[in-house]
Coordinates of C-alpha atoms and ligand atoms in Angstrom, one line a residue:
X676 CA 11.3 -2.3 -20.7
X677 CA 14.0 -0.4 -18.8
X678 CA 13.6 1.2 -15.4
X679 CA 15.2 4.5 -14.5
X680 CA 16.1 6.1 -11.2
X681 CA 14.1 9.2 -10.3
X682 CA 17.4 10.9 -9.3
X683 CA 19.6 9.8 -12.2
X684 CA 18.0 8.8 -15.5
X685 CA 21.3 7.3 -16.7
X686 CA 20.9 4.6 -14.0
X687 CA 19.0 2.0 -15.9
X688 CA 18.1 -1.6 -15.1
X689 CA 15.6 -4.4 -16.0
X690 CA 12.4 -5.1 -14.1
X691 CA 14.1 -7.9 -12.2
X692 CA 17.0 -5.6 -11.4
X693 CA 14.6 -3.0 -10.0
X694 CA 12.7 -5.6 -8.0
X695 CA 15.9 -7.1 -6.6
X696 CA 17.4 -3.8 -5.6
X697 CA 14.3 -2.1 -4.3
X698 CA 16.0 1.3 -4.1
X699 CA 18.5 2.8 -6.6
X700 CA 22.0 3.3 -5.2
X701 CA 21.6 7.1 -5.6
X702 CA 18.6 7.0 -3.3
X703 CA 16.1 7.3 -6.1
X704 CA 13.1 5.1 -6.9
X705 CA 12.8 3.0 -10.0
X706 CA 10.2 4.0 -12.6
X707 CA 9.4 2.5 -16.0
X708 CA 11.2 4.2 -18.9
X709 CA 7.8 4.8 -20.5
X710 CA 4.3 3.8 -19.4
X711 CA 2.6 1.4 -21.8
X712 CA -0.7 2.5 -23.4
X713 CA -3.7 0.2 -23.0
X714 CA -5.9 0.7 -26.0
X715 CA -9.6 1.0 -25.9
X716 CA -9.9 -2.4 -27.5
X717 CA -7.7 -4.1 -24.9
X718 CA -9.6 -2.4 -22.1
X719 CA -12.8 -3.7 -23.6
X720 CA -11.4 -7.2 -23.7
X721 CA -10.2 -6.9 -20.1
X722 CA -13.9 -6.4 -19.1
X723 CA -14.5 -10.0 -20.0
X724 CA -11.7 -11.4 -17.9
X725 CA -11.5 -12.5 -14.3
X726 CA -9.2 -10.7 -11.8
X727 CA -6.2 -13.1 -12.4
X728 CA -6.4 -12.7 -16.1
X729 CA -6.6 -8.9 -15.8
X730 CA -3.5 -9.0 -13.6
X731 CA -1.6 -11.1 -16.1
X732 CA -2.5 -8.7 -18.9
X733 CA -1.4 -5.6 -17.1
X734 CA 1.8 -7.1 -15.5
X735 CA 2.9 -8.5 -18.8
X736 CA 3.2 -5.0 -20.2
X737 CA 5.8 -4.1 -17.6
X738 CA 7.8 -7.3 -16.9
X739 CA 9.3 -8.1 -20.3
X740 CA 12.2 -10.1 -18.7
X741 CA 9.6 -12.5 -17.3
X742 CA 7.8 -15.0 -19.5
X743 CA 4.0 -14.8 -19.8
X744 CA 3.9 -18.3 -18.4
X745 CA 5.7 -17.2 -15.3
X746 CA 3.4 -14.2 -14.8
X747 CA 0.4 -16.4 -15.3
X748 CA 1.6 -18.9 -12.7
X749 CA 2.4 -16.2 -10.2
X750 CA -1.0 -14.5 -10.6
X751 CA -2.8 -17.8 -10.3
X752 CA -1.1 -18.7 -7.1
X753 CA -1.1 -15.3 -5.5
X754 CA -4.8 -14.5 -6.2
X755 CA -6.2 -18.0 -5.8
X756 CA -9.4 -18.8 -4.0
X757 CA -7.2 -20.3 -1.2
X758 CA -5.9 -16.8 -0.5
X759 CA -8.8 -14.6 -1.3
X760 CA -12.3 -15.3 0.1
X761 CA -14.1 -13.5 -2.7
X762 CA -14.1 -14.8 -6.2
X763 CA -13.8 -11.3 -7.5
X764 CA -10.5 -10.9 -5.5
X765 CA -11.0 -7.1 -5.4
X766 CA -14.9 -6.9 -5.7
X767 CA -16.9 -3.7 -5.9
X768 CA -19.7 -3.0 -3.4
X769 CA -22.2 -0.6 -4.9
X770 CA -24.0 1.5 -2.4
X771 CA -25.8 3.9 -4.7
X772 CA -26.1 4.8 -8.4
X773 CA -22.9 6.9 -8.3
X774 CA -20.8 5.3 -5.6
X775 CA -19.0 1.9 -5.2
X776 CA -16.5 0.7 -2.7
X777 CA -13.6 -1.4 -4.0
X778 CA -12.8 -4.0 -1.3
X779 CA -9.1 -4.7 -1.3
X780 CA -9.2 -6.7 2.0
X781 CA -10.3 -10.2 1.0
X782 CA -6.8 -11.6 1.3
X783 CA -5.2 -13.5 4.2
X784 CA -4.5 -10.5 6.4
X785 CA -7.7 -8.5 5.7
X786 CA -5.9 -5.4 4.5
X787 CA -5.0 -4.1 1.0
X788 CA -1.3 -4.8 1.5
X789 CA -2.1 -8.4 0.5
X790 CA -2.8 -7.3 -3.0
X791 CA 0.9 -6.7 -3.5
X792 CA 2.5 -8.8 -0.9
X793 CA 0.9 -12.0 -2.0
X794 CA 2.6 -11.8 -5.3
X795 CA 5.9 -10.0 -4.4
X796 CA 7.6 -13.2 -3.1
X797 CA 7.1 -14.8 -6.5
X798 CA 8.4 -11.7 -8.3
X799 CA 11.3 -11.3 -6.0
X800 CA 12.5 -14.9 -6.0
X801 CA 12.2 -15.1 -9.8
X802 CA 14.1 -11.8 -10.1
X803 CA 16.9 -13.2 -8.0
X804 CA 17.3 -16.1 -10.4
X805 CA 17.2 -13.7 -13.4
X806 CA 20.0 -11.4 -12.0
X807 CA 22.1 -14.4 -11.0
X808 CA 21.9 -13.8 -7.2
X809 CA 22.4 -17.1 -5.4
X810 CA 22.4 -16.0 -1.8
X811 CA 19.3 -16.5 0.4
X812 CA 17.4 -13.4 0.9
X813 CA 16.3 -12.1 4.3
X814 CA 13.4 -9.6 4.3
X815 CA 13.5 -7.2 7.1
X816 CA 10.4 -5.2 7.9
X817 CA 9.5 -2.5 10.4
X818 CA 5.8 -2.3 10.6
X819 CA 3.1 -0.1 12.1
X820 CA 0.7 -3.1 11.7
X821 CA -0.6 -4.0 8.3
X822 CA 2.6 -4.4 6.3
X823 CA 4.3 -6.8 8.7
X824 CA 1.5 -9.3 8.8
X825 CA 1.0 -9.1 5.0
X826 CA 4.7 -9.6 4.4
X827 CA 4.8 -12.6 6.8
X828 CA 1.9 -14.2 5.0
X829 CA 3.4 -13.6 1.6
X830 CA 6.8 -14.9 2.4
X831 CA 6.0 -17.8 4.8
X832 CA 7.7 -21.0 3.6
X833 CA 8.9 -19.4 0.4
X834 CA 12.1 -21.2 -0.7
X835 CA 15.3 -19.3 -0.3
X836 CA 13.8 -16.6 1.8
X837 CA 13.6 -15.7 5.5
X838 CA 11.5 -12.9 6.9
X839 CA 11.9 -11.0 10.1
X840 CA 9.4 -8.4 11.3
X841 CA 9.9 -5.8 14.0
X842 CA 6.8 -4.0 15.4
X843 CA 6.6 -1.4 18.1
X844 CA 5.4 -3.1 21.3
X845 CA 3.0 -0.4 22.2
X846 CA 2.1 0.8 18.8
X847 CA -0.2 -1.8 17.1
X848 CA -3.8 -2.8 17.8
X849 CA -4.5 -6.0 19.8
X850 CA -5.7 -7.8 16.8
X851 CA -2.7 -6.7 14.6
X852 CA -0.4 -8.0 17.3
X853 CA -2.1 -11.3 17.6
X854 CA -2.0 -11.7 13.9
X855 CA 1.8 -11.4 13.9
X856 CA 2.8 -13.3 17.1
X857 CA 0.8 -16.3 16.0
X858 CA 2.3 -16.4 12.5
X859 CA 3.0 -19.8 11.1
X860 CA 5.9 -20.9 8.8
X861 CA 9.4 -22.2 9.2
X862 CA 11.2 -19.2 7.8
X863 CA 9.5 -16.4 9.8
X864 CA 10.5 -14.4 12.9
X865 CA 8.6 -11.7 14.8
X866 CA 10.0 -9.4 17.4
X867 CA 8.6 -6.5 19.5
X868 CA 10.7 -3.4 19.9
X869 CA 10.4 -1.4 23.1
X870 CA 9.4 2.0 21.6
X871 CA 7.3 3.5 18.9
X872 CA 7.2 2.9 15.1
X873 CA 10.0 5.3 14.5
X874 CA 12.3 3.4 16.8
X875 CA 11.5 0.1 15.0
X876 CA 12.0 1.8 11.6
X877 CA 15.2 3.6 12.5
X878 CA 16.5 0.3 13.9
X879 CA 15.8 -1.5 10.6
X880 CA 17.3 1.4 8.6
X881 CA 20.5 1.3 10.6
X882 CA 20.8 -2.5 10.1
X883 CA 20.5 -1.9 6.3
X884 CA 23.3 0.7 6.4
X885 CA 25.5 -1.5 8.6
X886 CA 28.2 -2.6 6.1
X887 CA 30.0 -4.7 8.7
X888 CA 26.8 -6.7 9.4
X889 CA 26.1 -7.1 5.7
X890 CA 29.5 -8.6 5.2
X891 CA 29.1 -11.0 8.0
X892 CA 25.7 -12.1 6.6
X893 CA 27.1 -12.4 3.1
X894 CA 29.7 -14.7 4.4
X895 CA 26.9 -16.9 5.7
X896 CA 25.1 -16.8 2.4
X897 CA 22.5 -14.2 3.2
X898 CA 21.6 -10.8 1.8
X899 CA 19.2 -8.3 3.2
X900 CA 16.2 -6.9 1.4
X901 CA 13.1 -5.0 2.2
X902 CA 9.4 -5.5 1.3
X903 CA 8.4 -1.9 1.7
X904 CA 6.2 0.0 -0.7
X905 CA 8.9 1.8 -2.7
X906 CA 9.8 -1.5 -4.4
X907 CA 8.5 -1.6 -8.0
X908 CA 7.3 -5.2 -7.3
X909 CA 4.8 -3.8 -4.8
X910 CA 3.6 -0.9 -6.9
X911 CA 2.9 -2.8 -10.1
X912 CA 0.3 -5.3 -8.7
X913 CA -1.6 -2.3 -7.4
X914 CA -2.1 -0.8 -10.9
X915 CA -4.2 -3.9 -11.8
X916 CA -7.1 -3.2 -9.5
X917 CA -7.8 0.2 -11.0
X918 CA -8.3 -1.4 -14.3
X919 CA -10.3 -4.1 -12.7
X920 CA -12.6 -1.7 -10.9
X921 CA -13.2 0.2 -14.1
X922 CA -14.3 -3.0 -15.8
X923 CA -16.5 -3.8 -12.9
X924 CA -18.1 -0.4 -12.9
X925 CA -19.1 -1.1 -16.5
X926 CA -20.4 -4.5 -15.5
X927 CA -22.4 -3.3 -12.5
X928 CA -24.1 -0.6 -14.7
X929 CA -22.7 2.4 -13.0
X930 CA -21.2 3.6 -16.2
X931 CA -21.1 2.8 -19.9
X932 CA -17.8 1.8 -21.4
X933 CA -15.7 4.9 -22.1
X934 CA -17.1 7.1 -19.4
X935 CA -14.8 8.6 -16.8
X936 CA -14.8 7.6 -13.2
X937 CA -13.1 9.1 -10.1
X938 CA -11.3 7.3 -7.4
X939 CA -11.0 8.4 -3.8
X940 CA -8.0 6.8 -2.1
X941 CA -7.0 6.7 1.6
X942 CA -3.3 7.7 1.4
X943 CA -0.2 7.3 3.6
X944 CA 2.9 6.5 1.7
X945 CA 1.3 7.5 -1.7
X946 CA 1.7 4.0 -3.2
X947 CA -1.9 3.1 -3.7
X948 CA -3.0 6.4 -5.3
X949 CA 0.2 6.5 -7.4
X950 CA -0.8 3.2 -8.9
X951 CA -4.1 4.9 -9.9
X952 CA -2.2 7.8 -11.5
X953 CA -0.2 5.3 -13.5
X954 CA -3.4 3.6 -14.6
X955 CA -4.7 7.0 -15.8
X956 CA -1.4 7.7 -17.7
X957 CA -1.8 4.3 -19.4
X958 CA -5.2 5.4 -20.8
X959 CA -7.7 4.3 -18.2
X960 CA -10.6 6.8 -18.2
X961 CA -10.0 8.2 -14.8
X962 CA -11.3 11.7 -14.0
X963 CA -10.0 12.7 -10.6
X964 CA -7.8 11.0 -8.1
X965 CA -8.9 12.2 -4.7
X966 CA -6.1 12.0 -2.1
X967 CA -7.6 11.4 1.3
X968 CA -5.6 12.0 4.5
X969 CA -6.2 11.9 8.2
X970 CA -5.1 14.6 10.5
X971 CA -1.5 14.0 9.3
X972 CA -2.5 16.2 6.3
X973 CA 0.8 17.0 4.7
X974 CA -0.4 15.8 1.3
X975 CA -3.6 17.8 1.5
X976 CA -1.6 20.9 2.0
X977 CA 0.9 19.9 -0.7
X978 CA -1.9 19.5 -3.3
X979 CA -3.6 22.7 -2.3
X980 CA -0.4 24.9 -2.0
X981 CA 2.5 23.2 -3.8
X982 CA 4.5 23.3 -0.6
X983 CA 5.5 20.0 1.0
X984 CA 6.2 20.6 4.7
X985 CA 6.7 17.8 7.2
X986 CA 7.5 20.2 10.0
X987 CA 4.3 19.7 11.9
X988 CA 2.9 17.8 14.8
X989 CA 2.6 14.0 14.3
X990 CA -0.8 12.7 15.2
X991 CA -1.6 9.2 16.3
X992 CA -5.0 8.5 14.8
X993 CA -7.6 5.8 14.4
X994 CA -6.4 5.2 10.8
X995 CA -2.8 4.4 11.8
X996 CA -1.7 3.1 8.4
X997 CA -1.9 6.7 7.2
X998 CA 0.0 8.2 10.1
X999 CA 2.9 9.3 7.9
X1000 CA 4.6 12.6 7.4
X1001 CA 7.0 11.5 4.6
X1002 CA 5.2 9.8 1.7
X1003 CA 8.0 8.0 0.0
X1004 CA 6.3 7.2 -3.3
X1005 CA 5.5 10.9 -3.9
X1006 CA 9.0 11.0 -5.4
X1007 CA 7.7 9.1 -8.4
X1008 CA 5.0 11.6 -9.0
X1009 CA 7.5 14.4 -8.7
X1010 CA 9.5 12.8 -11.4
X1011 CA 6.5 13.0 -13.8
X1012 CA 5.5 16.5 -12.6
X1013 CA 8.9 17.9 -13.3
X1014 CA 8.7 16.4 -16.8
X1015 CA 11.2 13.7 -15.7
X1016 CA 13.9 16.1 -14.6
X1017 CA 16.0 13.9 -12.4
X1018 CA 18.2 16.7 -11.1
X1019 CA 15.3 18.7 -9.9
X1020 CA 13.8 15.7 -8.2
X1021 CA 17.1 15.1 -6.4
X1022 CA 17.1 18.7 -5.4
X1023 CA 13.6 18.5 -3.8
X1024 CA 14.6 15.3 -2.0
X1025 CA 17.7 17.0 -0.6
X1026 CA 15.6 19.9 0.6
X1027 CA 13.2 17.5 2.2
X1028 CA 15.9 15.7 4.1
X1029 CA 17.7 18.9 5.1
X1030 CA 14.8 21.2 5.9
X1031 CA 11.8 18.9 5.9
X1032 CA 10.3 21.1 3.2
X1033 CA 10.2 22.0 -0.5
X1034 CA 8.1 24.0 -2.8
X1035 CA 7.3 23.0 -6.4
X1036 CA 7.0 25.4 -9.3
X1037 CA 3.7 26.9 -10.5
X1038 CA 3.8 24.8 -13.6
X1039 CA 4.2 21.6 -11.5
X1040 CA 1.4 22.5 -9.3
X1041 CA -0.9 23.2 -12.2
X1042 CA -0.1 19.7 -13.5
X1043 CA -0.7 18.3 -10.0
X1044 CA -4.2 19.7 -9.6
X1045 CA -5.1 18.6 -13.1
X1046 CA -5.4 15.1 -11.8
X1047 CA -5.5 15.3 -8.0
X1048 CA -7.7 16.8 -5.3
X1049 CA -6.8 16.6 -1.6
X1050 CA -8.9 16.5 1.5
X1051 CA -8.4 15.4 5.1
X1052 CA -10.6 14.2 7.9
X1053 CA -10.0 14.1 11.7
X1054 CA -10.9 11.2 14.0
X1055 CA -14.2 12.6 15.2
X1056 CA -15.4 13.1 11.7
X1057 CA -14.1 9.7 10.7
X1058 CA -16.3 8.1 13.3
X1059 CA -19.3 10.0 12.3
X1060 CA -18.8 8.9 8.7
X1061 CA -18.5 5.2 9.8
X1062 CA -21.8 5.6 11.7
X1063 CA -23.6 7.4 8.9
X1064 CA -22.5 4.9 6.2
X1065 CA -23.7 2.1 8.3
X1066 CA -27.0 3.8 9.0
X1067 CA -27.6 4.9 5.4
X1068 CA -26.4 1.8 3.5
X1069 CA -26.1 -0.9 6.1
X1070 CA -22.5 -1.0 5.0
X1071 CA -19.7 -1.3 7.5
X1072 CA -16.4 0.5 6.7
X1073 CA -13.1 0.7 8.5
X1074 CA -11.5 4.1 9.6
X1075 CA -9.2 4.3 6.6
X1076 CA -12.0 3.8 4.1
X1077 CA -14.1 6.3 6.0
X1078 CA -11.5 8.9 5.5
X1079 CA -11.7 8.3 1.7
X1080 CA -15.4 8.3 1.7
X1081 CA -15.5 11.6 3.5
X1082 CA -13.0 13.1 1.0
X1083 CA -15.3 12.0 -1.9
X1084 CA -18.3 13.7 -0.2
X1085 CA -16.3 16.9 0.3
X1086 CA -15.2 16.9 -3.3
X1087 CA -18.8 16.4 -4.5
X1088 CA -20.0 19.1 -2.2
X1089 CA -17.3 21.6 -3.3
X1090 CA -17.6 20.9 -7.0
X1091 CA -21.2 19.7 -7.6
X1092 CA -19.5 17.1 -9.8
X1093 CA -21.3 13.8 -9.3
X1094 CA -19.3 11.6 -11.8
X1095 CA -19.5 8.0 -10.7
X1096 CA -16.8 7.2 -8.2
X1097 CA -15.0 4.3 -6.6
X1098 CA -13.9 4.6 -2.9
X1099 CA -10.9 2.4 -2.4
X1100 CA -11.6 0.4 0.7
X1101 CA -8.2 -0.7 2.2
X1102 CA -9.0 -2.7 5.4
X1103 CA -11.7 -4.9 6.8
X1104 CA -13.6 -3.1 9.6
X1105 CA -12.9 -6.1 11.7
X1106 CA -9.2 -5.2 11.8
X1107 CA -10.1 -2.0 13.7
X1108 CA -13.0 -3.3 15.8
X1109 CA -12.4 -1.0 18.8
X1110 CA -12.6 2.2 16.7
X1111 CA -15.5 0.9 14.7
X1112 CA -17.5 -0.2 17.7
X1113 CA -16.8 3.2 19.3
X1114 CA -18.0 4.9 16.1
X1115 CA -21.3 2.9 16.3
X1116 CA -21.7 4.0 19.9
X1117 CA -21.2 0.6 21.5
X1118 CA -20.1 0.8 25.1
X1119 CA -19.6 -2.8 25.9
X1120 CA -15.9 -2.4 26.8
X1121 CA -15.0 -5.7 25.1
X1122 CA -11.3 -6.4 24.7
X1123 CA -8.9 -8.4 22.5
X1124 CA -10.6 -11.0 20.4
X1125 CA -14.0 -10.5 22.1
X1126 CA -14.1 -7.3 20.1
X1127 CA -14.6 -9.3 16.9
X1128 CA -17.6 -11.2 18.3
X1129 CA -19.0 -8.0 19.6
X1130 CA -18.8 -6.2 16.3
X1131 CA -20.4 -9.1 14.6
X1132 CA -23.2 -9.1 17.1
X1133 CA -23.8 -5.4 16.9
X1134 CA -23.8 -5.1 13.1
X1135 CA -25.0 -8.6 12.2
X1136 CA -22.2 -9.0 9.8
X1137 CA -19.8 -11.9 9.5
X1138 CA -16.2 -11.5 10.6
X1139 CA -13.5 -12.7 8.2
X1140 CA -12.1 -16.2 8.8
X1141 CA -8.5 -15.2 9.2
X1142 CA -9.5 -13.1 12.2
X1143 CA -11.9 -15.4 13.8
X1144 CA -9.5 -18.3 13.5
X1145 CA -6.9 -16.3 15.6
X1146 CA -8.5 -17.7 18.8
X1147 CA -7.3 -21.2 18.0
X1148 CA -3.8 -20.2 17.3
X1149 CA -0.8 -20.4 19.7
X1150 CA 1.5 -17.5 20.4
X1151 CA 4.9 -18.4 18.8
X1152 CA 6.8 -15.1 19.3
X1153 CA 6.9 -13.3 22.6
X1154 CA 10.3 -11.7 22.5
X1155 CA 10.6 -7.9 23.0
X1156 CA 13.9 -6.1 22.8
X1157 CA 15.4 -2.6 23.1
X1158 CA 16.1 -1.1 19.8
X1159 CA 19.8 -1.3 20.3
X1160 CA 19.4 -5.1 20.4
X1161 CA 17.7 -5.4 17.0
X1162 CA 21.0 -6.0 15.2
X1163 CA 21.8 -8.9 17.6
X1164 CA 18.4 -10.4 16.8
X1165 CA 19.2 -10.4 13.1
X1166 CA 22.6 -11.8 13.6
X1167 CA 21.3 -14.6 15.8
X1168 CA 18.5 -15.6 13.5
X1169 CA 20.7 -15.7 10.4
X1170 CA 23.2 -18.2 11.8
Ligands
PLP82 C1 -1.0 1.0 3.9 C2 -2.4 1.4 4.1 C3 -2.9 2.6 3.5 C4 -2.1 3.6 2.8 O1 -1.6 3.2 1.6 P1 -0.4 3.9 0.9 O2 0.0 3.1 -0.3 O3 0.8 3.9 1.9 O4 -0.8 5.3 0.5 C5 -4.3 2.9 3.7 N1 -5.1 2.0 4.4 C6 -4.6 0.9 4.9 C7 -5.5 0.0 5.7 C8 -3.3 0.5 4.8 O5 -2.8 -0.6 5.3

């Protein structure tokens, strides 16, 4: 199967080419030439498989320059019981007849980024071999929290790779910071940047576009790559769990095979929900995709008006992984909404970078709302939802998941449509202990790792091992630099 650039359909490459390059030279994102159809019969047989087998089945459809044996090996390693503490990998938690939560946080870093970043290193290193690249790859990441840790865990001690993560010194939670600065592995580096997430991200971007540095590094046998969510190798593994959730909804008796279900997805960069859209295009019986945002509600407005406008105040919220005003993966949806008109996509993206704004046609908006609904939820409401869900179901959810649950409730209230639905749960509540404790009305004032014990005490739930074990770990990285020094850090590490 070939992959095309969203901004120039004539730019075509293989799956391994797309995964190696990440982004097309013209600035576009790679999309499959056509989406494979999964027949009713195949879906039925998927219901009898475990998560790893489902992953192999779906990924096989897209990666035809990989052997089935390779994909099987990668899935077995990535989604092993060593890495995921639940045998279902992405299990459903059913709270009532119509509603289940899909828990995507049973991996090593307790957030859904693990679903893709546990397997990406295998896909990437195999892709390098396939395209004949013999340099060592250095992954550079700027993170607002979850991605950095998940990328570190995925790439640690992977042959022929190094990984270097920059995080904003004052922009991540205590627990997220500890997770990163105690990272183990011989090929990893972590560095704080004095500034906010944008400073870290701009620093990384300018390193990527620094041709002189690239040449120096190439001379030393390195090339730079990124692990961010526009890489096809990150999107593809996410399609799997929509299929998996569907099968599990059949198995837990919420639906009979063939019925439609809705998904509500907490959305930032539009990667997660886009994977759901692709699953729907592949024939999975999905009704609506509910796009849930926090106060940074640029996508809610886009769905409801057809105008994408990033010219607005940026809010720092208690669901920080969704504090985003430019959702990069939306470009892939635009490609489909335009009927795959690459020039039109390029035009919208140019308007976005020039004016921070674009407006799609009426026809495109009609297509958009055929599949998507959009809602948003502010911090106050998010806390109320966490508290209410715990009270009603004894089920503890994190702020991102709460935003999605609220969106589903809104949708049901607006439409009186009570089709069974899955709320995509993207982080363990223990990753955001302070906000969750606050939501539950706890005033203990605990700090740092004590927050984990406190949350466990208050809710009588068990904290995930990767977080409780942080206490015993040593801090390995305590450097912080000005953003102008980031380039020097890269040069030093890649000697
Ligand atoms: C990254 C992230 C999201 C948003 O996912 P996108 O693919 O960027 O839309 C939601 N919740 C959590 C916890 C995340 O880490």
